[in-house]
Tab-separated table of C-alpha atoms in Angstrom:
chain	number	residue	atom	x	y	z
A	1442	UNK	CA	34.097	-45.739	24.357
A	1443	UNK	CA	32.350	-44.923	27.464
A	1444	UNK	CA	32.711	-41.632	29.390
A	1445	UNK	CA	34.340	-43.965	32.449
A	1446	UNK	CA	36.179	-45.891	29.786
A	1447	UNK	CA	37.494	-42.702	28.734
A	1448	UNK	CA	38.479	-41.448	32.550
A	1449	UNK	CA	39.989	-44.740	33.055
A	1450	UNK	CA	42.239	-43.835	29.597
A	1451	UNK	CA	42.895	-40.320	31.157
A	1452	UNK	CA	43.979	-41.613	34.640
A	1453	UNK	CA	46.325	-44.211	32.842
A	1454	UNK	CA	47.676	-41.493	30.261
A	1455	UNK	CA	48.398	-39.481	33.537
A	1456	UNK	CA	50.407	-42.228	35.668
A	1457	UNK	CA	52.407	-43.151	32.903
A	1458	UNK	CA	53.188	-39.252	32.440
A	1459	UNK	CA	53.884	-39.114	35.897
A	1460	UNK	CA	55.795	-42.601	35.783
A	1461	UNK	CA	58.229	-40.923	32.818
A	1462	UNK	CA	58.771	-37.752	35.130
A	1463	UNK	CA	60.542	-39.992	37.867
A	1464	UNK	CA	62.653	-41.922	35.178
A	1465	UNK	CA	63.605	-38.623	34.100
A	1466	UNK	CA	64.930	-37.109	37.342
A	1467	UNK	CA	67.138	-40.304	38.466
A	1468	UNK	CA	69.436	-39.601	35.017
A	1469	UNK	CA	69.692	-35.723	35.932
A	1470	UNK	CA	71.194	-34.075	38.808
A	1471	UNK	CA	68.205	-31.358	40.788
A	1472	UNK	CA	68.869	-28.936	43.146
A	1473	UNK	CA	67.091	-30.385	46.436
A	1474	UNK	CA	65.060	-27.614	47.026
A	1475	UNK	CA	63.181	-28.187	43.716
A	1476	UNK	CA	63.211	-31.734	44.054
A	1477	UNK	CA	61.173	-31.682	47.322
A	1478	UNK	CA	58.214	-29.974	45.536
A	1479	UNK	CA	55.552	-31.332	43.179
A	1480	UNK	CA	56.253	-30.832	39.227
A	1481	UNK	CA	53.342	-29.661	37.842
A	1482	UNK	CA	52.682	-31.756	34.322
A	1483	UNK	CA	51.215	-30.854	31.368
A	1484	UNK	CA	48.841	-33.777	29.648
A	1485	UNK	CA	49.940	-35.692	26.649
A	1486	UNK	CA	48.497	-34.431	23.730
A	1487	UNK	CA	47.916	-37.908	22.336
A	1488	UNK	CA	45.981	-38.637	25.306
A	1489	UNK	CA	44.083	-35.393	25.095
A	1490	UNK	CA	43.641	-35.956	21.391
A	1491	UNK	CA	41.736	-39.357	22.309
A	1492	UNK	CA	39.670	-38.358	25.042
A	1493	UNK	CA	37.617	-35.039	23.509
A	1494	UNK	CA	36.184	-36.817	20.399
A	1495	UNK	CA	34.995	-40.043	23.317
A	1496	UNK	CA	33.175	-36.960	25.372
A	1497	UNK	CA	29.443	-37.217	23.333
A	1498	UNK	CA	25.831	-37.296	24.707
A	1499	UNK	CA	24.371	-40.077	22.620
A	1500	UNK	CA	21.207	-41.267	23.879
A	1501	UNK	CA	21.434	-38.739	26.907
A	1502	UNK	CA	18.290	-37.033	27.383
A	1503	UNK	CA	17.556	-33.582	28.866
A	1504	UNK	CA	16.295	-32.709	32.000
A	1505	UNK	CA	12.653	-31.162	31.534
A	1506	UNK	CA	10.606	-30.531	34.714
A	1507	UNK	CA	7.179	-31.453	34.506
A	1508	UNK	CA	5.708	-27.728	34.591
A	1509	UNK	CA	7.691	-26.810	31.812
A	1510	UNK	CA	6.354	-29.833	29.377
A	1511	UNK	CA	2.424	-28.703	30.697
A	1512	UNK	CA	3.726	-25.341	29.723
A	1513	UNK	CA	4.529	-26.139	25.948
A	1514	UNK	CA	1.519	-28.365	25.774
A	1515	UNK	CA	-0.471	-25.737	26.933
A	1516	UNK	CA	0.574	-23.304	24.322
A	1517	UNK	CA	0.357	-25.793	21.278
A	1518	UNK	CA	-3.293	-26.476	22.610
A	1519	UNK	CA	-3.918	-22.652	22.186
A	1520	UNK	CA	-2.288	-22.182	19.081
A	1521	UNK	CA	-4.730	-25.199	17.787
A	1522	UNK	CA	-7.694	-23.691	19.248
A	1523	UNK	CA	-6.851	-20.461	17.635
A	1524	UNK	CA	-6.637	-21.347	14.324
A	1525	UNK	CA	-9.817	-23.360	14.558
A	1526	UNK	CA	-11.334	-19.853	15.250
A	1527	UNK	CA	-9.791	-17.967	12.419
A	1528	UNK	CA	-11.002	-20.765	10.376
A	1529	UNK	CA	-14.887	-20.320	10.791
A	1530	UNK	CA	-15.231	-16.996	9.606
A	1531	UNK	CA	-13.648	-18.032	6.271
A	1532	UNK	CA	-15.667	-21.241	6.694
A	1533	UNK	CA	-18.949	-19.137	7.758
A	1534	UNK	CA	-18.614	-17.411	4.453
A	1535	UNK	CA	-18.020	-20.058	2.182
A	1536	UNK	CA	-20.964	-21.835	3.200
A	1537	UNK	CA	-23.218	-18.976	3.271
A	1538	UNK	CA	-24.521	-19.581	0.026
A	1539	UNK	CA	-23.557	-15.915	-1.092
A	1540	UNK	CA	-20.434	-17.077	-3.413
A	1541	UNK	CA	-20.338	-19.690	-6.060
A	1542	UNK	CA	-19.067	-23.563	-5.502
A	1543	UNK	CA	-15.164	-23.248	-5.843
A	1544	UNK	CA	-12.969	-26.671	-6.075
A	1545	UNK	CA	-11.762	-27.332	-2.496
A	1546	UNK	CA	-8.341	-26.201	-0.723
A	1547	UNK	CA	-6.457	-26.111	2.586
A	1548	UNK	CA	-6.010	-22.333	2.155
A	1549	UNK	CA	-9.352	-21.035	2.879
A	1550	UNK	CA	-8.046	-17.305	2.063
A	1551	UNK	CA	-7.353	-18.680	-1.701
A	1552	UNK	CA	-10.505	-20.782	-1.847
A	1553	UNK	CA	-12.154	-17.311	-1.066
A	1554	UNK	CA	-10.403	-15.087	-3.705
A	1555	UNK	CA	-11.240	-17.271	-6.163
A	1556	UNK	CA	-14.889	-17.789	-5.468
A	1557	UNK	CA	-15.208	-14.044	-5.737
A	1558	UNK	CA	-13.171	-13.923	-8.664
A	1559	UNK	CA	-16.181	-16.333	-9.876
A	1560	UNK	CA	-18.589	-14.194	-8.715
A	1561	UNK	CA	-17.412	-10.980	-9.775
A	1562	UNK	CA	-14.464	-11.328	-12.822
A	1563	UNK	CA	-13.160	-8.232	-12.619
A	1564	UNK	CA	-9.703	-6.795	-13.743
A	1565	UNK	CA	-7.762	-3.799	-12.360
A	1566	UNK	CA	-8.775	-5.360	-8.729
A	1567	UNK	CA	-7.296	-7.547	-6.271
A	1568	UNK	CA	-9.468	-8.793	-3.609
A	1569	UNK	CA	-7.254	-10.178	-0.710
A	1570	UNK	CA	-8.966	-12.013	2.551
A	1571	UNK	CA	-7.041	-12.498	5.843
A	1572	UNK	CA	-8.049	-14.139	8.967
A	1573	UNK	CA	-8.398	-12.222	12.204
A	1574	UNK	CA	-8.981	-12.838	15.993
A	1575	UNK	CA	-12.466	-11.732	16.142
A	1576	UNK	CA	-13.420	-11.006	12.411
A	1577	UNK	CA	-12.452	-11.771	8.393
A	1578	UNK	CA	-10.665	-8.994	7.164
A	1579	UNK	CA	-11.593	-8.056	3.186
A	1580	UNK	CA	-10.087	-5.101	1.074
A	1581	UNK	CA	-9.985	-4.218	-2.352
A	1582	UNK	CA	-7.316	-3.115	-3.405
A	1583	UNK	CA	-6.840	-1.130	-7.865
A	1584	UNK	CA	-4.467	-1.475	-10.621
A	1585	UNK	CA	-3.109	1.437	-12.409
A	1586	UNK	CA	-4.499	1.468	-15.530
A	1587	UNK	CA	-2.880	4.817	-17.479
A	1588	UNK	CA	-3.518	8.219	-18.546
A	1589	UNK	CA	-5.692	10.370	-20.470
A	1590	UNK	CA	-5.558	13.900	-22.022
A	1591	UNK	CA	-8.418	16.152	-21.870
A	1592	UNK	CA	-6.246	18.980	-23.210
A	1593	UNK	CA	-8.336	20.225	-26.231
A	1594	UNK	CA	-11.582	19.653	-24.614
A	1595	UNK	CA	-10.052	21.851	-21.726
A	1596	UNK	CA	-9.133	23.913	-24.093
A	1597	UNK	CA	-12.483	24.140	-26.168
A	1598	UNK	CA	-14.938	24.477	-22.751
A	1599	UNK	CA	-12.293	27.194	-21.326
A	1600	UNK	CA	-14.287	30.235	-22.692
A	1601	UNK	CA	-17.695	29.908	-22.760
A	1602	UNK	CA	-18.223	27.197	-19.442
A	1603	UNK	CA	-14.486	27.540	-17.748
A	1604	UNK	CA	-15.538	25.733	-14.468
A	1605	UNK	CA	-17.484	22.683	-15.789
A	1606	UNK	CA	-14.599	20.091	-16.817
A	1607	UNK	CA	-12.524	21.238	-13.083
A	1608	UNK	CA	-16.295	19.961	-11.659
A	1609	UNK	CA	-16.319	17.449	-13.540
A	1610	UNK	CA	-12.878	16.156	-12.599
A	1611	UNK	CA	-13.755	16.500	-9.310
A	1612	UNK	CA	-16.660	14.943	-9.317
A	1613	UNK	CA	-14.817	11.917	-10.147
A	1614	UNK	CA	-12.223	12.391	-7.679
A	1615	UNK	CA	-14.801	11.907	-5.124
A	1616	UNK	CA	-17.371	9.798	-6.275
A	1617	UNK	CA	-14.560	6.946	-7.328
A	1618	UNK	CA	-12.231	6.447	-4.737
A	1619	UNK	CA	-13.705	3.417	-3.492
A	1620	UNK	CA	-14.048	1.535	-7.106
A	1621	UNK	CA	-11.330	3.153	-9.475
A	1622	UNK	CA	-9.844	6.187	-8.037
A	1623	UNK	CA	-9.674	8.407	-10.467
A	1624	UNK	CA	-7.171	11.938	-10.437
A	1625	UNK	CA	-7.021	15.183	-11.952
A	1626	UNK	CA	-5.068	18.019	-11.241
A	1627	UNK	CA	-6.859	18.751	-7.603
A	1628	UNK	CA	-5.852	14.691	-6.711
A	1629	UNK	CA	-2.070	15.540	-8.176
A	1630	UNK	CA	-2.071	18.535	-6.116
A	1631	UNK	CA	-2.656	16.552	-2.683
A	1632	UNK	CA	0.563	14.072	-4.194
A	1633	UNK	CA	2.652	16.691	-4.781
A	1634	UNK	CA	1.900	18.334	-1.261
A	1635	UNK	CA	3.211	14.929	0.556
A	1636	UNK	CA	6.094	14.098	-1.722
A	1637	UNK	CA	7.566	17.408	-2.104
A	1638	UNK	CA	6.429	18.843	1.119
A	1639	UNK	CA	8.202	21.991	2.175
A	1640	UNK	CA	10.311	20.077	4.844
A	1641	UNK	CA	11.903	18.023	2.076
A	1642	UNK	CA	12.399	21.496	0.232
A	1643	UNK	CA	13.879	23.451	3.298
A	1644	UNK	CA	16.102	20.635	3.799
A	1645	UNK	CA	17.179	20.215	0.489
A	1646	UNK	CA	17.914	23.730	0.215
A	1647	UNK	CA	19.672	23.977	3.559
A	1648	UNK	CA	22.185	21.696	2.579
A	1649	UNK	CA	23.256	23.877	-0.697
A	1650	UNK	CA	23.421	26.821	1.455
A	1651	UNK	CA	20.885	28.474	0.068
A	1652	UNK	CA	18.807	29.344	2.959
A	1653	UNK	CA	18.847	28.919	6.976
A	1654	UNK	CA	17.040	26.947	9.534
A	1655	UNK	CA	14.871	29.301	10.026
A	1656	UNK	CA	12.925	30.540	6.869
A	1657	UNK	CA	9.538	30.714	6.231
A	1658	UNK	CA	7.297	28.725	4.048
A	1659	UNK	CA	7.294	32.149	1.406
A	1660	UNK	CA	11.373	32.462	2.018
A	1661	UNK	CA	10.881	28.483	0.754
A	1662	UNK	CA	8.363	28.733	-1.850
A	1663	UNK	CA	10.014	31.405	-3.742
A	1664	UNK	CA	13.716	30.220	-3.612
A	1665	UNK	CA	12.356	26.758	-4.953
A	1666	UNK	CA	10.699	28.337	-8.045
A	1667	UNK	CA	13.534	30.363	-8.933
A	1668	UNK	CA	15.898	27.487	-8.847
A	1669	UNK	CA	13.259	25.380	-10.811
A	1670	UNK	CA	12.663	22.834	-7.751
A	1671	UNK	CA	9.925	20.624	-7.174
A	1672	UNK	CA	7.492	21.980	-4.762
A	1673	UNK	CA	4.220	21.454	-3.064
A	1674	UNK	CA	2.681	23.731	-5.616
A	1675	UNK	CA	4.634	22.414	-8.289
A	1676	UNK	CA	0.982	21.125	-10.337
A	1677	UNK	CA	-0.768	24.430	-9.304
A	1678	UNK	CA	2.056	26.598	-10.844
A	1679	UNK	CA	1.331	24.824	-14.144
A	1680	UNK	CA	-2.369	24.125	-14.634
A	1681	UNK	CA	-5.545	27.114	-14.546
A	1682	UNK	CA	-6.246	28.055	-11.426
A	1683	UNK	CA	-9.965	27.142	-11.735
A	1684	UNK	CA	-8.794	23.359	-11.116
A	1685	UNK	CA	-7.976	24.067	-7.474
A	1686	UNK	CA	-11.316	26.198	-6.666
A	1687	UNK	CA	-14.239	25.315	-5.234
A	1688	UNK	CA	-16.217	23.246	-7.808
A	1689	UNK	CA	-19.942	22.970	-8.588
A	1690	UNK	CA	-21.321	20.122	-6.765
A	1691	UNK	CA	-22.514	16.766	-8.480
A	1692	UNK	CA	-26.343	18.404	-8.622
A	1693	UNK	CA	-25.229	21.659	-10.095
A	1694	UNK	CA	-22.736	19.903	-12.191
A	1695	UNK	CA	-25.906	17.244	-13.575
A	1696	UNK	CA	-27.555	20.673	-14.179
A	1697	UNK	CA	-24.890	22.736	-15.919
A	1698	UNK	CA	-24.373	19.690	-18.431
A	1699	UNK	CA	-27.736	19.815	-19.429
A	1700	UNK	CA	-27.834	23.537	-20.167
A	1701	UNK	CA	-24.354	22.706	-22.062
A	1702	UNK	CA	-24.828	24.142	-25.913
A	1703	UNK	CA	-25.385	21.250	-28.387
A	1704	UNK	CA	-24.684	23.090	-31.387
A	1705	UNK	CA	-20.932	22.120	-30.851
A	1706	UNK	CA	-19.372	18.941	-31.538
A	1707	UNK	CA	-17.659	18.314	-27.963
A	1708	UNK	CA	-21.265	19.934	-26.981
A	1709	UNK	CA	-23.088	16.527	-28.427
A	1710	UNK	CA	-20.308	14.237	-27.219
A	1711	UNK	CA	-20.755	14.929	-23.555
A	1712	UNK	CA	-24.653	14.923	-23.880
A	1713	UNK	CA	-24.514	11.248	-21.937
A	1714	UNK	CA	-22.476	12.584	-18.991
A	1715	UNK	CA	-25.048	14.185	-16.831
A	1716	UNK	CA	-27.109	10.726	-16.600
A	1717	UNK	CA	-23.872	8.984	-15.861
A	1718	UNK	CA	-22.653	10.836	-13.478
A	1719	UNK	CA	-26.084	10.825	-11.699
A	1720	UNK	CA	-26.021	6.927	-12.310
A	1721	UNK	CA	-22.426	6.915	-10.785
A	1722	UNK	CA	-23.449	9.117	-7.423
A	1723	UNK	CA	-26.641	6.524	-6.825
A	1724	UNK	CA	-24.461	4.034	-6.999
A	1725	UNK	CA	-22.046	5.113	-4.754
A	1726	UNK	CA	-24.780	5.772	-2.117
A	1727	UNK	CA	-25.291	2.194	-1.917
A	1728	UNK	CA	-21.906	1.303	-0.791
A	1729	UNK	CA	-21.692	-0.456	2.720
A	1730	UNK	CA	-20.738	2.219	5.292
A	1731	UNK	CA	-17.617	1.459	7.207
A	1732	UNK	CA	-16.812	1.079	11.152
A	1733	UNK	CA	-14.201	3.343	12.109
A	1734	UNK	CA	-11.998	0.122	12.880
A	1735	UNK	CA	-12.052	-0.716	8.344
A	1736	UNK	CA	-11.640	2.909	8.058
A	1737	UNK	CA	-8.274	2.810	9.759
A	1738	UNK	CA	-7.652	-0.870	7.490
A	1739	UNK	CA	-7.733	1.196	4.085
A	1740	UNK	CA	-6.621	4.945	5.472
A	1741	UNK	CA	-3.324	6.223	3.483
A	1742	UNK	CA	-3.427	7.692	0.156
A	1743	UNK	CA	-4.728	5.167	-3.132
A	1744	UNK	CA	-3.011	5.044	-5.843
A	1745	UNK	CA	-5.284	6.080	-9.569
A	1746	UNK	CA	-6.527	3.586	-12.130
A	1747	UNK	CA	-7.097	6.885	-13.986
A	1748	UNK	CA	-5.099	9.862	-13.826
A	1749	UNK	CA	-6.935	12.979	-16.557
A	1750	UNK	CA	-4.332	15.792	-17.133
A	1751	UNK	CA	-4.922	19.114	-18.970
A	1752	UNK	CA	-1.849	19.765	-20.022
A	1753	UNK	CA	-0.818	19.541	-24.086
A	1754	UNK	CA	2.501	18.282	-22.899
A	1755	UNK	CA	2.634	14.833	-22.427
A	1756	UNK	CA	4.956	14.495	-19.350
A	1757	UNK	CA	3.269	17.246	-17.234
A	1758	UNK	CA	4.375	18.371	-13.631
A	1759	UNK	CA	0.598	16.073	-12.447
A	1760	UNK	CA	1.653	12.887	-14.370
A	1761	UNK	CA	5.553	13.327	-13.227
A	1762	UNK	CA	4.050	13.119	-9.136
A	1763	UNK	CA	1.768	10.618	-9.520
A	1764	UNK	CA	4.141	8.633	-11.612
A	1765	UNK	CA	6.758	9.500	-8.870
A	1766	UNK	CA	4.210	8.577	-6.254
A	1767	UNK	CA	3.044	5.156	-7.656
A	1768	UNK	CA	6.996	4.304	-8.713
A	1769	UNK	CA	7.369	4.933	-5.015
A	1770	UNK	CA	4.256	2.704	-4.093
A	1771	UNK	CA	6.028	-0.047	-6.363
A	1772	UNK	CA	8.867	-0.197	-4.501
A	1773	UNK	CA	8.250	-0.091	-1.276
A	1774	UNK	CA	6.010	-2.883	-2.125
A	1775	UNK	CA	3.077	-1.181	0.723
A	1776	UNK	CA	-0.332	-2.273	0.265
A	1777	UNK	CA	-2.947	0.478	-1.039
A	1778	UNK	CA	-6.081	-0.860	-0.500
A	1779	UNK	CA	-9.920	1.396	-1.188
A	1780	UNK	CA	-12.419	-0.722	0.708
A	1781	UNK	CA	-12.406	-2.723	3.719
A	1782	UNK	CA	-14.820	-4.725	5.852
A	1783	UNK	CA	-14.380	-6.867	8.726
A	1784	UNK	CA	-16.525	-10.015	8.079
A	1785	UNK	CA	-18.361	-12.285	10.767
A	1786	UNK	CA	-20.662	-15.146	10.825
A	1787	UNK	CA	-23.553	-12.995	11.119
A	1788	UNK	CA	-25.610	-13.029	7.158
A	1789	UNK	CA	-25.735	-9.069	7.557
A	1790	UNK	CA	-21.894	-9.304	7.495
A	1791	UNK	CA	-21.971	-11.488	4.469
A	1792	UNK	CA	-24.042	-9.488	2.602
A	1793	UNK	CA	-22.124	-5.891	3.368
A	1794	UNK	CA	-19.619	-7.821	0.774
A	1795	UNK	CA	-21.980	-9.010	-1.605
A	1796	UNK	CA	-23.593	-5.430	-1.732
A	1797	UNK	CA	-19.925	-3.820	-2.263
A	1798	UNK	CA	-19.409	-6.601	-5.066
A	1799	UNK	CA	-22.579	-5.466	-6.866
A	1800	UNK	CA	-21.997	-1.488	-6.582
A	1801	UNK	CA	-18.263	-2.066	-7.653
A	1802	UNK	CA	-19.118	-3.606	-10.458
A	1803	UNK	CA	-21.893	-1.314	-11.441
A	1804	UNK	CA	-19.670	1.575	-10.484
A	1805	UNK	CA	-16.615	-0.037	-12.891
A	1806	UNK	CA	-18.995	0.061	-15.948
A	1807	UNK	CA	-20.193	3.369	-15.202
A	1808	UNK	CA	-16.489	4.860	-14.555
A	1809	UNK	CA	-15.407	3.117	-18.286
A	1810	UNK	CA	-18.229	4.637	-20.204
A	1811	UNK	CA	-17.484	8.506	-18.598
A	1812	UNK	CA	-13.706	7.734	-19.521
A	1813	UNK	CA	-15.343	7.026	-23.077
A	1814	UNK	CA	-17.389	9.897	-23.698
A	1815	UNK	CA	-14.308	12.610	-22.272
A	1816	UNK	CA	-12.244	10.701	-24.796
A	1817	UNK	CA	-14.522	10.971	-27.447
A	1818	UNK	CA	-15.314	14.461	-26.272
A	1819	UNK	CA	-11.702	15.635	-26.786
A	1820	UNK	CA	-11.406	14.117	-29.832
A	1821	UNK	CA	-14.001	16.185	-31.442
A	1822	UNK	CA	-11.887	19.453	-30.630
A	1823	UNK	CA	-9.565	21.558	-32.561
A	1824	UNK	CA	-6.223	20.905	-31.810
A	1825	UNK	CA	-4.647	23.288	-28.624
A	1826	UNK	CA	-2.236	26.350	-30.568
A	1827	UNK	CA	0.937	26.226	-29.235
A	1828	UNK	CA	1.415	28.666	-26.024
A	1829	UNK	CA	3.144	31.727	-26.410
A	1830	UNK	CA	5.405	32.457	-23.303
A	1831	UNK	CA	2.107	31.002	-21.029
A	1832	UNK	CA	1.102	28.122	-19.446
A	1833	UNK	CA	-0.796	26.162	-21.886
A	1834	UNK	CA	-4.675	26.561	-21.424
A	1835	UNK	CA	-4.607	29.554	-18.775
């Protein structure tokens, strides 16, 4: 039916309502004063009932001005021209000759990763691309891999050369934190500072009562350790001082490890270290310098590939932060990334990656054979004696 079909319906429904009204008042007697003045009447519900589900707008069209419709077209016109420009970086890239053949796709960002996984097959890394306005963004971005105990050759080196594995731990610390980050206690301590910072503590204990709004960082400190709560110096409390000092740089530390006495057995084991870590630090010098605009891509804290604790214990306060901190890292599902560039079509662009592909590589050997001569370094020491009423290794 027709919307004037359906108003013709209406009308009709309407007289014949009316039409009953009359009929109605000639068998009843009405005071004159109410007769004179028009009934108001309510509309049959049948009629009602038929005319709503006649009301539709098949085939009706809407009304849309002619600005509005070169409007829309104007936008889909720039949302085509734009990703035609985020396409030839990707594009630029691929065809640069720099990364192997790799079976065609519409995702250019997949066709990427897997060309580099071609061209550099590493695990414990995820290389992600993502398109840009003006550039190709590229970060890598590590796995966890675990953790290992250096607690007996702490314990062996603690006498005679007390400062050389702290150096060497933070040697690594600095040297890897754009291949495999790797953390000892100095790393843990930085964790522990920004999870259990002393505003989370002060809160905490402000809303047991134990202390007021206004109590000093000491006031803090000291009512945390007595109650046995996490704190920002939580690792420091429980590992030798000499990991937080000022270490021996990577030239005195090369140096001090070729004085080291051979006549022991750990003495022999770390023999290869000094050349590897000089291997590892002229490696790192070849890494691509960032722009400040990549630096702020990958700022934040990494997560480790490696953590190296100290401690006999095997759930220390260092592995229960960084395990905290990555369980954290997990679940908030943030990205972590260690390296960025921002990609053109220029060939110098191109080959910032390739050069970053070649030190990471060399720099992921290097970091696995260092991990293997601590291990086997340890190994070759007596067994740490159980602490009486100290920290173990102080």
């Amino acid at each position: 039916m027709s919307i004037p079909s359906a108003r013709r319906a209406a009308a009709s429904s309407a007289v014949g309502a009316r039409s009953a009204g009359s009929a109605g008042g000639q068998r009843r007697r009405v005071p004159a004063a109410a007769a004179t003045q028009a009934q108001p009447t309510a509309p049959s519900p049948r009629a009602a009932a038929a005319l709503i589900p006649s009301l539709h707008l098949d085939g009706v069209r809407p009304i849309t001005t002619r600005r509005a419709l070169e409007t829309y077209e104007a936008a889909q016109a720039r949302v085509a021209q734009q990703a035609q420009a985020d396409d030839q970086f990707p594009l630029a890239l691929l065809t640069s000759g720099l990364l192997p053949d790799v079976p065609p796709s519409d995702d250019l960002e997949q066709r990427l990763e897997a060309a580099l996984a071609s061209l550099h097959p590493a695990t414990g890394v995820t290389f992600r691309f993502v398109s840009k306005e003006r550039h190709l963004e590229f970060t890598a971005e590590n796995d966890s891999d675990g953790t290992v105990s250096l607690a007996q050759l702490h314990h062996a080196l603690r006498r005679r050369t007390p400062e050389l594995l702290p150096s060497v731990l933070a040697a690594l610390e600095t040297l890897s934190v754009h291949i495999e980050p790797v953390f000892g206690p100095r790393a843990a301590e930085q964790i522990a500072d920004y999870i259990w910072n002393f505003d989370w503590v002060h809160m905490s204990l402000c809303d047991e009562g134990r202390l007021s709004e206004r109590a000093s960082q000491r006031e803090i400190l000291r009512m945390a350790r007595r109650l046995g709560l996490d704190h920002p110096y939580s690792v420091r409390d429980t590992h030798p001082w000499l990991y937080f000092a000022p270490p021996l740089d990577v030239d005195a530390l090369i140096e001090a490890l070729a004085q080291l006495d051979r006549t022991t057995p750990w003495g022999v084991a770390l023999h290869p270290l000094g050349d590897l870590l000089a291997a590892l630090q002229t490696c790192v010098q070849r890494l691509p310098d960032m722009t400040d605009a990549e630096v702020e891509s990958v700022i934040g804290m990494c997560i480790p590939t490696t953590l190296y604790t100290v401690s006999p214990k095997a759930y220390c306060t260092a592995y229960e932060v960084v395990n905290l901190f990555f369980t954290n890292h997990m679940e908030g599902g943030d990205d972590a990334p260690i390296f960025g560039l921002h990609l053109t079509q220029e060939p110098a662009s191109h080959q910032r990656l390739v050069t970053y592909l070649q030190v990471h590589q060399e720099g992921m050997a290097l970091l696995e054979q260092i991990s293997a001569v601590l291990s086997a370094a340890n190994d070759v020491c007596p067994a740490v004696p159980a602490p009486k009423g100290r920290v173990a290794g102080r």
